[in-house]
Amino acid sequence: MMQMYFLLIPATLLFFVFSVQADEFRFPMPEFESGYHYPEQVLPEAALTNPWVDVLVLALVLALTAWIVLRRRSRRELLALTVFSLLYFGIWRQGCVCSVGSLQNVAVSLIDPAFPLPWVVLIFFLLPLIAALFFGRIFCAAACPLGAVQELFTVFPIQLPRPLDRVLRLFPYLYLGLAVLAVCLDSGFLICIYDPFIGLYRLGGSFNMLLAGGILLAAGIFIGRPYCRYLCPYGVLLGWMSSFSKWHLRIPEKACIQCKLCEEACPYGAIDFPITEAAPLTREQGAKRLALLLGIAPFIVLFCAWIGMTSHVYLARLHPDIRLTERVLAEERGEVEGWTIESEAFRSGKVPIPALLESAHIIQKRYKRGAAWLGAFMGVVIAGMIARLSIVRRRADYEANRTYCVSCARCFAYCPVEEESPCVTQ
Amino acid sequence: MLRNKSRNFIQKPYLFQLSALVAFASGLFILIICVLMIANYVQIVAMDPVDQPELLALREEFARTPDLDPVMVDRIRALDFLSRKAYFTSQTQLNTGARLLFGAAVVFLISMRLAARWNPKPPGPPLQSATKGHWGRQALIRELIILSAMVLMIAAALAALFTPLEFPPLEQHAQTSAVEAAGDTDAPETAAVTFPVWEDLQKQWPSFRGPGGYGLAHAESVPLKWDGESGKNIRWKTALDAPGFNSPVVWGDSLFFSSADETKRTVHCYDTDSGELKWMQVLPSFPGTPETPPKVSADTGYAAPTMVAHYPYVYAIFANGDLACYDFSGKLIWGKNLGVPENHYGHASSLIAWENLLYIQYDQKKNPRLLALKADTGAPAWEVQRKKISWASPIIIQRTSGPQLILASEKDVDAYSLSDGTLLWTVQCLDGEVAPSPAYTRDRVFVGQDYAAATAILLHDEESSTTAEATWEWDDSLTDIASPLGIGDYFIMATSRGEIVCLNAETGEDHWLEDFDEGFHASPIAAGELVYALDVAGDMHVFKGASDYELAARNSLGDKASATPAFLNGRIYIRTHGYLWCVEEGAEQ
């Protein structure tokens, strides 16, 4: 079995080589003097799928997932649905439209009412969130093409230490903040640009992103769903909604016998343990500590906002005009050789360098304010996480964490209380 | 309700081994294909089917052949076809490999999942809940989150600290914004600019060593004798406090030179009739202008390159890479920083202009380039990569095949097309740190450099091209600062050791060699039959450019001199370290 672990390397390399196919090599066509005429280029007709079909499929998949997870409690059926979603939303629809990326459209439309927000995109954004509000993260379970491919690659999962897992879950918030900042400041749709799996679905893409996708999938063989857990910005929103879910899955449908088997079964660190120990602090002490935390929370937020503001020069590089300005100035100073496509296009236009520079200054100014907001957001997240960890709770049984559980149904087979569980039948 | 619980943790060793074997085999297959494809990919990236050296050589040969050679045409076609075929074959292999890989990856994934299914891990003892108590774990998570937040903040702060603000402040740039905005080619003000042509240049002293930059004064009645102390034949003399070794250039009644120190870069304009200062402009900072000046040697300084006057504008470049264009009234038209040149002595190459382009020999250690900028806006017209550092200045010569821009640097003498920078010919004959600029007379370009042999390059003009070959070498007394001079059948070299040597341009025979008390930094200039060589003490040695040394005059100014004089309209303008002089026959100060 161990020898198979080493096959992780080819899996990573696989995606490297996919990039080979992605790159386009073009050079001038030969100049014929024999009267040969090049055939006219014919573009294939656009084969558009009615977007409402996508909405219908998404709704059906979500409904089916809820039914399978909550009523059928079948991992096998859920896997079949996962494969379907991978084929439909991933391979067939090539990852677009996608709920994860749709949050950017919604964010920019909130900032700029003139930005067109198609109904389909809005529904793709809202439907999984509404579903999460009722049934938990069933979108992650089987409907999301990004989650689907990772779920299939989670073959030999190991559990990360719980503290490490929780700390890494800070990063989706940062990514969410950056993505919203970028779209609000016209710097592009980061989530789409840096989608690590889109290259797989489209059999093409930039080298770096294909490599990133390959590495994530290779790592995902052992560390379940690394993108979903530690990067996905939409997962943050789904987690928030799922926290209030009305009918979230329960590991044992009936009484938990605290056999602890589900804890080992979950590769995503989404099982909350029963809290049986007495709290180290009295109720009064706990309340005081919480009050202290809430008291310093504004200062944490302000400090983070200040840190964010100081890093605006760096963050502003997300904007293509800033990168262009840096490039053009470097070319002017002779620090770099030749021109890039972008700088050549700029130079062939009529915009003078000072105008570009002025535009760059305006963008940097906007980023100063935006980066401060990003820092403040991260401050709220950090303060909130610390406060949440400081609240004394009671839990009698093993439970699926409503924020982090992706309803993958892996734990069902391990639960001896489960009807017809192999643990019982054996 | 019936629930399907198929997973029963029963191990099936044979099926597991079979699927593991398939997974291993498919993984190995993927690995091999990956290696082959990566090799293929590297090959494709390196491949440039249309610019293969053999193909380019054949094309060049074809272009030089006056008559259509069908054999050569067939050879070019065959080679072109072959290289394209090889390229597309590699690409097809790549695509096939990618499909194979995709299939193998699917097999790999399925077999891995089956292997995991047929060798299931039965439920075991819990891992994490047993290791630490809930509250201890919560406290650890809290501490780690605080630690991670701090690390994130420190990383953000460090990133901010070490991310330089690449853009110069707007207010600093404001002075140039308006004029650079005029860089728009549609702007009526710049669209109306008409630049001089060769015939106009010959009537002025527009650049280092005069029109074309090879030291030939198109002047009549040049003063022969003068004396700085008595004021004989000195029209005017103006005291200077302007550090810089560059030479004066003259256009009409305006004389220009530049000066600079560590903090300030200045362009000066003087009236040629009275010697009075017309205007003086200190350069503003441009985007990229460094706050601290580059290190330069005392012999070079911050303003070694000579300006170029190209009516209606005049251009100056400095050691920190600042390049500025002023009009004749002193108004800044445009300016930019070309990047601080990596030059251990300091940038010294002078500017030259031709029609609507300004040329900069920006030979430096890193990224040496020949730049052609649009003279009216400063916008890049074209750029050619160079190979080595140098301190020499470009010259422009007229050939029947068209004008050529000649540059010297370590190893090579190169000729470029003025319009697009195409390399016309190159001769490898130099070595070391090249400061003297090329000389030119008749059909020969001449380069000399201390510690290397001086070489004469014979040019052969054809209908639309020029070929060049080194004809002779001479390696005795050679110059290291002053540029050689071509006059008629002779090449003259003045060295910083105080020697002047006269060589036969055709044969390389040394006709004479004279020793002087002082060395020469200024380049000798030919006016009619006479050669004017200014030594570092400020004494001008005037002698005939002939096979026998014949001193015509020796004139003293009594002030040290490094700059090459300007000759125009019967006057000689000399910049010594402390004064600017105008010498004119019959004038008395």
mmCIF file of C-alpha atoms in Angstrom, chain B residues 191-510:
data_model
loop_
_atom_site.group_PDB
_atom_site.id
_atom_site.type_symbol
_atom_site.label_atom_id
_atom_site.label_comp_id
_atom_site.label_asym_id
_atom_site.label_seq_id
_atom_site.Cartn_x
_atom_site.Cartn_y
_atom_site.Cartn_z
ATOM 1 C CA ALA B 191 3.332 67.765 -34.684
ATOM 2 C CA ALA B 192 4.690 70.993 -36.153
ATOM 3 C CA VAL B 193 8.299 70.383 -35.130
ATOM 4 C CA THR B 194 10.659 70.085 -38.071
ATOM 5 C CA PHE B 195 14.149 68.914 -37.369
ATOM 6 C CA PRO B 196 17.288 69.755 -39.320
ATOM 7 C CA VAL B 197 18.761 67.544 -41.998
ATOM 8 C CA TRP B 198 22.403 66.791 -42.747
ATOM 9 C CA GLU B 199 22.930 69.944 -44.760
ATOM 10 C CA ASP B 200 21.717 72.010 -41.809
ATOM 11 C CA LEU B 201 23.906 70.122 -39.357
ATOM 12 C CA GLN B 202 27.020 70.824 -41.413
ATOM 13 C CA LYS B 203 26.472 74.533 -40.888
ATOM 14 C CA GLN B 204 26.490 74.167 -37.102
ATOM 15 C CA TRP B 205 28.527 72.516 -34.356
ATOM 16 C CA PRO B 206 25.645 70.404 -33.050
ATOM 17 C CA SER B 207 27.369 67.640 -31.142
ATOM 18 C CA PHE B 208 30.579 66.266 -29.694
ATOM 19 C CA ARG B 209 33.313 66.691 -32.358
ATOM 20 C CA GLY B 210 30.957 68.544 -34.665
ATOM 21 C CA PRO B 211 28.566 67.386 -37.398
ATOM 22 C CA GLY B 212 28.550 63.579 -37.553
ATOM 23 C CA GLY B 213 30.775 63.498 -34.476
ATOM 24 C CA TYR B 214 34.048 62.603 -36.214
ATOM 25 C CA GLY B 215 35.951 65.828 -35.694
ATOM 26 C CA LEU B 216 35.710 67.595 -39.004
ATOM 27 C CA ALA B 217 35.042 71.325 -38.837
ATOM 28 C CA HIS B 218 33.156 72.565 -41.892
ATOM 29 C CA ALA B 219 34.587 75.989 -41.364
ATOM 30 C CA GLU B 220 36.609 78.538 -43.235
ATOM 31 C CA SER B 221 39.019 81.086 -41.859
ATOM 32 C CA VAL B 222 39.627 79.401 -38.548
ATOM 33 C CA PRO B 223 41.789 81.452 -36.166
ATOM 34 C CA LEU B 224 45.360 80.281 -36.129
ATOM 35 C CA LYS B 225 46.912 82.201 -33.288
ATOM 36 C CA TRP B 226 45.705 83.634 -30.021
ATOM 37 C CA ASP B 227 46.889 84.250 -26.533
ATOM 38 C CA GLY B 228 44.794 83.939 -23.424
ATOM 39 C CA GLU B 229 46.951 86.096 -21.240
ATOM 40 C CA SER B 230 47.186 89.112 -23.520
ATOM 41 C CA GLY B 231 43.694 88.668 -24.963
ATOM 42 C CA LYS B 232 44.965 88.560 -28.504
ATOM 43 C CA ASN B 233 42.275 87.242 -30.814
ATOM 44 C CA ILE B 234 40.092 86.495 -27.807
ATOM 45 C CA ARG B 235 36.592 87.833 -28.510
ATOM 46 C CA TRP B 236 35.310 87.155 -25.049
ATOM 47 C CA LYS B 237 36.079 85.131 -21.980
ATOM 48 C CA THR B 238 33.480 84.205 -19.382
ATOM 49 C CA ALA B 239 34.257 82.790 -15.965
ATOM 50 C CA LEU B 240 32.539 79.491 -15.222
ATOM 51 C CA ASP B 241 31.571 77.742 -12.065
ATOM 52 C CA ALA B 242 30.150 74.684 -13.693
ATOM 53 C CA PRO B 243 31.577 71.232 -12.929
ATOM 54 C CA GLY B 244 31.644 68.956 -15.944
ATOM 55 C CA PHE B 245 33.994 67.850 -18.691
ATOM 56 C CA ASN B 246 31.554 67.892 -21.596
ATOM 57 C CA SER B 247 32.290 69.968 -24.655
ATOM 58 C CA PRO B 248 30.356 72.993 -25.860
ATOM 59 C CA VAL B 249 27.983 72.661 -28.798
ATOM 60 C CA VAL B 250 26.894 75.631 -30.869
ATOM 61 C CA TRP B 251 23.812 76.330 -32.939
ATOM 62 C CA GLY B 252 23.470 79.795 -34.421
ATOM 63 C CA ASP B 253 24.082 82.318 -31.699
ATOM 64 C CA SER B 254 23.568 79.859 -28.842
ATOM 65 C CA LEU B 255 26.240 77.846 -27.143
ATOM 66 C CA PHE B 256 25.236 75.010 -24.840
ATOM 67 C CA PHE B 257 26.961 72.825 -22.330
ATOM 68 C CA SER B 258 25.926 71.057 -19.158
ATOM 69 C CA SER B 259 27.264 70.789 -15.657
ATOM 70 C CA ALA B 260 26.436 68.650 -12.665
ATOM 71 C CA ASP B 261 27.501 67.765 -9.202
ATOM 72 C CA GLU B 262 26.102 65.273 -6.734
ATOM 73 C CA THR B 263 22.871 67.161 -6.209
ATOM 74 C CA LYS B 264 22.226 69.368 -9.185
ATOM 75 C CA ARG B 265 22.157 68.951 -12.945
ATOM 76 C CA THR B 266 22.200 72.095 -15.028
ATOM 77 C CA VAL B 267 21.978 73.091 -18.669
ATOM 78 C CA HIS B 268 23.663 76.361 -19.685
ATOM 79 C CA CYS B 269 23.058 78.506 -22.727
ATOM 80 C CA TYR B 270 25.394 81.382 -23.674
ATOM 81 C CA ASP B 271 25.266 84.035 -26.339
ATOM 82 C CA THR B 272 28.012 83.332 -28.853
ATOM 83 C CA ASP B 273 28.513 86.983 -29.703
ATOM 84 C CA SER B 274 28.818 88.393 -26.214
ATOM 85 C CA GLY B 275 29.572 85.398 -24.024
ATOM 86 C CA GLU B 276 26.680 86.376 -21.765
ATOM 87 C CA LEU B 277 24.541 83.787 -20.107
ATOM 88 C CA LYS B 278 21.217 83.522 -21.919
ATOM 89 C CA TRP B 279 19.649 81.069 -19.532
ATOM 90 C CA MET B 280 20.497 78.311 -17.154
ATOM 91 C CA GLN B 281 18.072 75.555 -16.160
ATOM 92 C CA VAL B 282 18.361 73.102 -13.312
ATOM 93 C CA LEU B 283 16.804 69.771 -14.191
ATOM 94 C CA PRO B 284 13.801 68.688 -12.135
ATOM 95 C CA SER B 285 13.533 65.122 -10.877
ATOM 96 C CA PHE B 286 11.952 62.718 -13.308
ATOM 97 C CA PRO B 287 10.279 59.381 -12.539
ATOM 98 C CA GLY B 288 13.143 57.152 -11.498
ATOM 99 C CA THR B 289 15.657 59.884 -10.803
ATOM 100 C CA PRO B 290 17.700 58.427 -7.938
ATOM 101 C CA GLU B 291 17.864 60.327 -4.687
ATOM 102 C CA THR B 292 21.526 59.494 -4.277
ATOM 103 C CA PRO B 293 23.848 59.976 -7.233
ATOM 104 C CA PRO B 294 25.766 57.045 -8.691
ATOM 105 C CA LYS B 295 29.443 56.636 -7.914
ATOM 106 C CA VAL B 296 31.632 58.199 -10.592
ATOM 107 C CA SER B 297 35.348 58.763 -10.918
ATOM 108 C CA ALA B 298 36.746 62.253 -10.516
ATOM 109 C CA ASP B 299 38.039 62.124 -14.107
ATOM 110 C CA THR B 300 34.551 61.542 -15.456
ATOM 111 C CA GLY B 301 32.278 63.470 -13.149
ATOM 112 C CA TYR B 302 28.516 63.754 -13.351
ATOM 113 C CA ALA B 303 28.358 65.639 -16.635
ATOM 114 C CA ALA B 304 30.796 64.005 -19.032
ATOM 115 C CA PRO B 305 28.498 63.456 -22.036
ATOM 116 C CA THR B 306 28.322 66.338 -24.484
ATOM 117 C CA MET B 307 24.905 67.737 -25.296
ATOM 118 C CA VAL B 308 23.408 67.769 -28.740
ATOM 119 C CA ALA B 309 21.777 70.810 -30.299
ATOM 120 C CA HIS B 310 19.096 69.839 -32.777
ATOM 121 C CA TYR B 311 17.072 72.929 -33.533
ATOM 122 C CA PRO B 312 14.560 73.766 -32.129
ATOM 123 C CA TYR B 313 15.605 71.593 -29.211
ATOM 124 C CA VAL B 314 18.728 70.810 -27.251
ATOM 125 C CA TYR B 315 19.314 67.616 -25.250
ATOM 126 C CA ALA B 316 21.458 66.736 -22.257
ATOM 127 C CA ILE B 317 22.185 63.489 -20.464
ATOM 128 C CA PHE B 318 23.840 62.980 -17.082
ATOM 129 C CA ALA B 319 25.588 60.289 -15.075
ATOM 130 C CA ASN B 320 22.451 59.389 -13.146
ATOM 131 C CA GLY B 321 20.546 58.586 -16.338
ATOM 132 C CA ASP B 322 18.533 61.818 -16.455
ATOM 133 C CA LEU B 323 17.828 62.922 -20.004
ATOM 134 C CA ALA B 324 16.267 66.322 -20.683
ATOM 135 C CA CYS B 325 15.072 68.194 -23.732
ATOM 136 C CA TYR B 326 14.860 71.995 -23.698
ATOM 137 C CA ASP B 327 13.947 74.398 -26.392
ATOM 138 C CA PHE B 328 16.278 77.240 -27.280
ATOM 139 C CA SER B 329 14.524 79.547 -24.832
ATOM 140 C CA GLY B 330 15.213 77.226 -21.913
ATOM 141 C CA LYS B 331 11.747 75.707 -21.614
ATOM 142 C CA LEU B 332 11.706 72.070 -20.615
ATOM 143 C CA ILE B 333 10.029 70.098 -23.372
ATOM 144 C CA TRP B 334 10.356 66.621 -21.943
ATOM 145 C CA GLY B 335 12.551 64.701 -19.600
ATOM 146 C CA LYS B 336 12.962 61.220 -18.280
ATOM 147 C CA ASN B 337 15.298 59.007 -16.373
ATOM 148 C CA LEU B 338 16.691 56.131 -18.383
ATOM 149 C CA GLY B 339 17.714 54.176 -15.301
ATOM 150 C CA VAL B 340 20.943 54.719 -13.443
ATOM 151 C CA PRO B 341 23.665 53.305 -15.691
ATOM 152 C CA GLU B 342 25.852 50.668 -14.086
ATOM 153 C CA ASN B 343 29.115 52.282 -14.976
ATOM 154 C CA HIS B 344 32.101 52.233 -12.671
ATOM 155 C CA TYR B 345 33.615 55.464 -14.039
ATOM 156 C CA GLY B 346 30.361 57.210 -14.832
ATOM 157 C CA HIS B 347 28.363 57.543 -18.003
ATOM 158 C CA ALA B 348 30.352 59.437 -20.641
ATOM 159 C CA SER B 349 28.867 58.685 -24.040
ATOM 160 C CA SER B 350 27.667 61.828 -25.792
ATOM 161 C CA LEU B 351 24.371 62.275 -27.548
ATOM 162 C CA ILE B 352 23.840 62.522 -31.262
ATOM 163 C CA ALA B 353 20.736 63.289 -33.296
ATOM 164 C CA TRP B 354 19.642 62.651 -36.854
ATOM 165 C CA GLU B 355 16.475 64.035 -38.376
ATOM 166 C CA ASN B 356 13.658 63.214 -35.922
ATOM 167 C CA LEU B 357 15.543 60.784 -33.708
ATOM 168 C CA LEU B 358 17.873 61.163 -30.759
ATOM 169 C CA TYR B 359 20.434 58.384 -30.220
ATOM 170 C CA ILE B 360 21.878 57.291 -26.898
ATOM 171 C CA GLN B 361 24.715 54.817 -26.662
ATOM 172 C CA TYR B 362 23.740 53.422 -23.281
ATOM 173 C CA ASP B 363 26.497 50.849 -22.982
ATOM 174 C CA GLN B 364 26.713 49.720 -19.388
ATOM 175 C CA LYS B 365 27.405 46.599 -17.410
ATOM 176 C CA LYS B 366 23.799 45.509 -17.099
ATOM 177 C CA ASN B 367 21.419 45.761 -19.999
ATOM 178 C CA PRO B 368 23.605 47.754 -22.425
ATOM 179 C CA ARG B 369 21.445 49.297 -25.127
ATOM 180 C CA LEU B 370 21.380 51.623 -28.055
ATOM 181 C CA LEU B 371 18.284 53.776 -27.715
ATOM 182 C CA ALA B 372 16.565 55.800 -30.363
ATOM 183 C CA LEU B 373 14.007 58.227 -28.999
ATOM 184 C CA LYS B 374 11.647 60.471 -30.850
ATOM 185 C CA ALA B 375 13.300 63.853 -30.647
ATOM 186 C CA ASP B 376 10.047 65.747 -30.160
ATOM 187 C CA THR B 377 8.484 63.670 -27.396
ATOM 188 C CA GLY B 378 11.183 61.396 -26.009
ATOM 189 C CA ALA B 379 9.031 58.378 -26.778
ATOM 190 C CA PRO B 380 11.006 55.253 -27.630
ATOM 191 C CA ALA B 381 11.338 54.710 -31.370
ATOM 192 C CA TRP B 382 13.439 51.596 -31.254
ATOM 193 C CA GLU B 383 15.972 49.915 -29.054
ATOM 194 C CA VAL B 384 18.839 47.556 -29.762
ATOM 195 C CA GLN B 385 20.498 45.324 -27.235
ATOM 196 C CA ARG B 386 24.261 45.823 -26.981
ATOM 197 C CA LYS B 387 26.845 43.497 -25.567
ATOM 198 C CA LYS B 388 29.422 45.391 -23.529
ATOM 199 C CA ILE B 389 30.066 48.507 -21.535
ATOM 200 C CA SER B 390 31.876 51.468 -23.135
ATOM 201 C CA TRP B 391 32.484 55.193 -22.767
ATOM 202 C CA ALA B 392 32.766 56.038 -26.449
ATOM 203 C CA SER B 393 30.320 58.230 -28.352
ATOM 204 C CA PRO B 394 28.478 57.358 -31.542
ATOM 205 C CA ILE B 395 29.312 58.920 -34.892
ATOM 206 C CA ILE B 396 27.189 59.167 -38.021
ATOM 207 C CA ILE B 397 28.786 58.694 -41.412
ATOM 208 C CA GLN B 398 27.331 59.113 -44.873
ATOM 209 C CA ARG B 399 27.683 56.222 -47.303
ATOM 210 C CA THR B 400 26.177 55.688 -50.703
ATOM 211 C CA SER B 401 23.988 52.986 -49.166
ATOM 212 C CA GLY B 402 22.729 55.540 -46.639
ATOM 213 C CA PRO B 403 23.814 57.062 -43.347
ATOM 214 C CA GLN B 404 25.176 54.744 -40.684
ATOM 215 C CA LEU B 405 25.480 55.023 -36.936
ATOM 216 C CA ILE B 406 28.872 53.703 -35.818
ATOM 217 C CA LEU B 407 29.461 52.589 -32.236
ATOM 218 C CA ALA B 408 32.564 51.238 -30.558
ATOM 219 C CA SER B 409 32.663 49.150 -27.437
ATOM 220 C CA GLU B 410 34.733 46.369 -25.968
ATOM 221 C CA LYS B 411 35.378 43.859 -28.748
ATOM 222 C CA ASP B 412 33.161 45.282 -31.453
ATOM 223 C CA VAL B 413 32.749 48.166 -33.827
ATOM 224 C CA ASP B 414 29.130 48.091 -34.965
ATOM 225 C CA ALA B 415 27.214 49.978 -37.612
ATOM 226 C CA TYR B 416 23.471 50.413 -37.316
ATOM 227 C CA SER B 417 20.709 51.657 -39.521
ATOM 228 C CA LEU B 418 19.525 55.023 -38.254
ATOM 229 C CA SER B 419 15.909 54.347 -39.033
ATOM 230 C CA ASP B 420 15.326 51.044 -37.280
ATOM 231 C CA GLY B 421 18.543 49.963 -35.580
ATOM 232 C CA THR B 422 19.279 47.094 -37.918
ATOM 233 C CA LEU B 423 22.860 45.935 -37.507
ATOM 234 C CA LEU B 424 24.548 46.687 -40.816
ATOM 235 C CA TRP B 425 27.999 45.373 -40.123
ATOM 236 C CA THR B 426 30.224 44.519 -37.223
ATOM 237 C CA VAL B 427 33.982 44.047 -36.867
ATOM 238 C CA GLN B 428 35.580 42.534 -33.809
ATOM 239 C CA CYS B 429 38.847 44.351 -33.170
ATOM 240 C CA LEU B 430 38.788 46.121 -29.788
ATOM 241 C CA ASP B 431 39.441 45.115 -26.242
ATOM 242 C CA GLY B 432 39.388 46.607 -22.764
ATOM 243 C CA GLU B 433 37.640 49.768 -21.631
ATOM 244 C CA VAL B 434 36.871 51.719 -24.748
ATOM 245 C CA ALA B 435 36.549 55.491 -24.354
ATOM 246 C CA PRO B 436 37.781 56.974 -27.642
ATOM 247 C CA SER B 437 35.117 57.270 -30.301
ATOM 248 C CA PRO B 438 35.645 56.087 -33.885
ATOM 249 C CA ALA B 439 37.292 58.259 -36.510
ATOM 250 C CA TYR B 440 36.332 58.352 -40.151
ATOM 251 C CA THR B 441 37.946 59.429 -43.381
ATOM 252 C CA ARG B 442 37.289 58.422 -46.952
ATOM 253 C CA ASP B 443 36.349 54.714 -46.944
ATOM 254 C CA ARG B 444 37.776 53.920 -43.581
ATOM 255 C CA VAL B 445 36.608 53.866 -40.010
ATOM 256 C CA PHE B 446 39.394 53.910 -37.482
ATOM 257 C CA VAL B 447 39.325 52.891 -33.854
ATOM 258 C CA GLY B 448 42.137 53.027 -31.346
ATOM 259 C CA GLN B 449 42.272 52.025 -27.751
ATOM 260 C CA ASP B 450 45.102 51.773 -25.313
ATOM 261 C CA TYR B 451 46.038 48.169 -24.471
ATOM 262 C CA ALA B 452 44.525 47.021 -27.757
ATOM 263 C CA ALA B 453 45.570 47.430 -31.339
ATOM 264 C CA ALA B 454 44.295 50.367 -33.360
ATOM 265 C CA THR B 455 42.429 49.129 -36.389
ATOM 266 C CA ALA B 456 41.386 50.558 -39.705
ATOM 267 C CA ILE B 457 38.146 49.171 -41.072
ATOM 268 C CA LEU B 458 37.646 49.373 -44.804
ATOM 269 C CA LEU B 459 34.084 49.843 -45.976
ATOM 270 C CA HIS B 460 32.795 48.467 -49.268
ATOM 271 C CA ASP B 461 29.618 50.036 -50.492
ATOM 272 C CA GLU B 462 27.209 48.004 -52.497
ATOM 273 C CA GLU B 463 23.901 49.062 -53.896
ATOM 274 C CA SER B 464 21.935 48.776 -50.704
ATOM 275 C CA SER B 465 24.412 47.550 -48.161
ATOM 276 C CA THR B 466 27.905 48.017 -46.831
ATOM 277 C CA THR B 467 30.417 45.388 -45.879
ATOM 278 C CA ALA B 468 33.374 46.024 -43.629
ATOM 279 C CA GLU B 469 36.720 44.393 -43.006
ATOM 280 C CA ALA B 470 39.689 45.172 -40.812
ATOM 281 C CA THR B 471 42.583 46.102 -43.091
ATOM 282 C CA TRP B 472 45.471 46.891 -40.808
ATOM 283 C CA GLU B 473 46.417 47.195 -37.177
ATOM 284 C CA TRP B 474 48.848 49.355 -35.297
ATOM 285 C CA ASP B 475 49.760 48.818 -31.670
ATOM 286 C CA ASP B 476 52.309 51.379 -30.579
ATOM 287 C CA SER B 477 51.274 54.633 -28.883
ATOM 288 C CA LEU B 478 47.541 54.493 -28.459
ATOM 289 C CA THR B 479 44.941 56.814 -27.062
ATOM 290 C CA ASP B 480 42.810 56.088 -24.034
ATOM 291 C CA ILE B 481 40.685 59.241 -23.702
ATOM 292 C CA ALA B 482 40.878 61.532 -26.724
ATOM 293 C CA SER B 483 39.240 60.224 -29.849
ATOM 294 C CA PRO B 484 41.304 59.716 -32.990
ATOM 295 C CA LEU B 485 40.819 61.935 -36.017
ATOM 296 C CA GLY B 486 40.593 61.118 -39.686
ATOM 297 C CA ILE B 487 41.887 63.845 -41.988
ATOM 298 C CA GLY B 488 42.363 63.121 -45.675
ATOM 299 C CA ASP B 489 44.787 60.229 -46.013
ATOM 300 C CA TYR B 490 45.736 60.200 -42.347
ATOM 301 C CA PHE B 491 44.620 59.156 -38.952
ATOM 302 C CA ILE B 492 45.825 61.264 -36.041
ATOM 303 C CA MET B 493 45.875 60.113 -32.451
ATOM 304 C CA ALA B 494 46.627 62.234 -29.388
ATOM 305 C CA THR B 495 47.338 60.340 -26.194
ATOM 306 C CA SER B 496 47.011 61.273 -22.548
ATOM 307 C CA ARG B 497 50.760 60.679 -22.249
ATOM 308 C CA GLY B 498 51.392 63.638 -24.505
ATOM 309 C CA GLU B 499 52.103 61.916 -27.807
ATOM 310 C CA ILE B 500 50.606 62.633 -31.174
ATOM 311 C CA VAL B 501 50.972 60.069 -33.882
ATOM 312 C CA CYS B 502 50.109 60.260 -37.561
ATOM 313 C CA LEU B 503 49.264 57.059 -39.430
ATOM 314 C CA ASN B 504 48.649 56.460 -43.088
ATOM 315 C CA ALA B 505 44.945 55.656 -43.413
ATOM 316 C CA GLU B 506 45.460 53.236 -46.259
ATOM 317 C CA THR B 507 48.504 51.307 -45.108
ATOM 318 C CA GLY B 508 48.811 51.899 -41.378
ATOM 319 C CA GLU B 509 52.353 53.191 -41.782
ATOM 320 C CA ASP B 510 53.315 55.610 -39.011
#
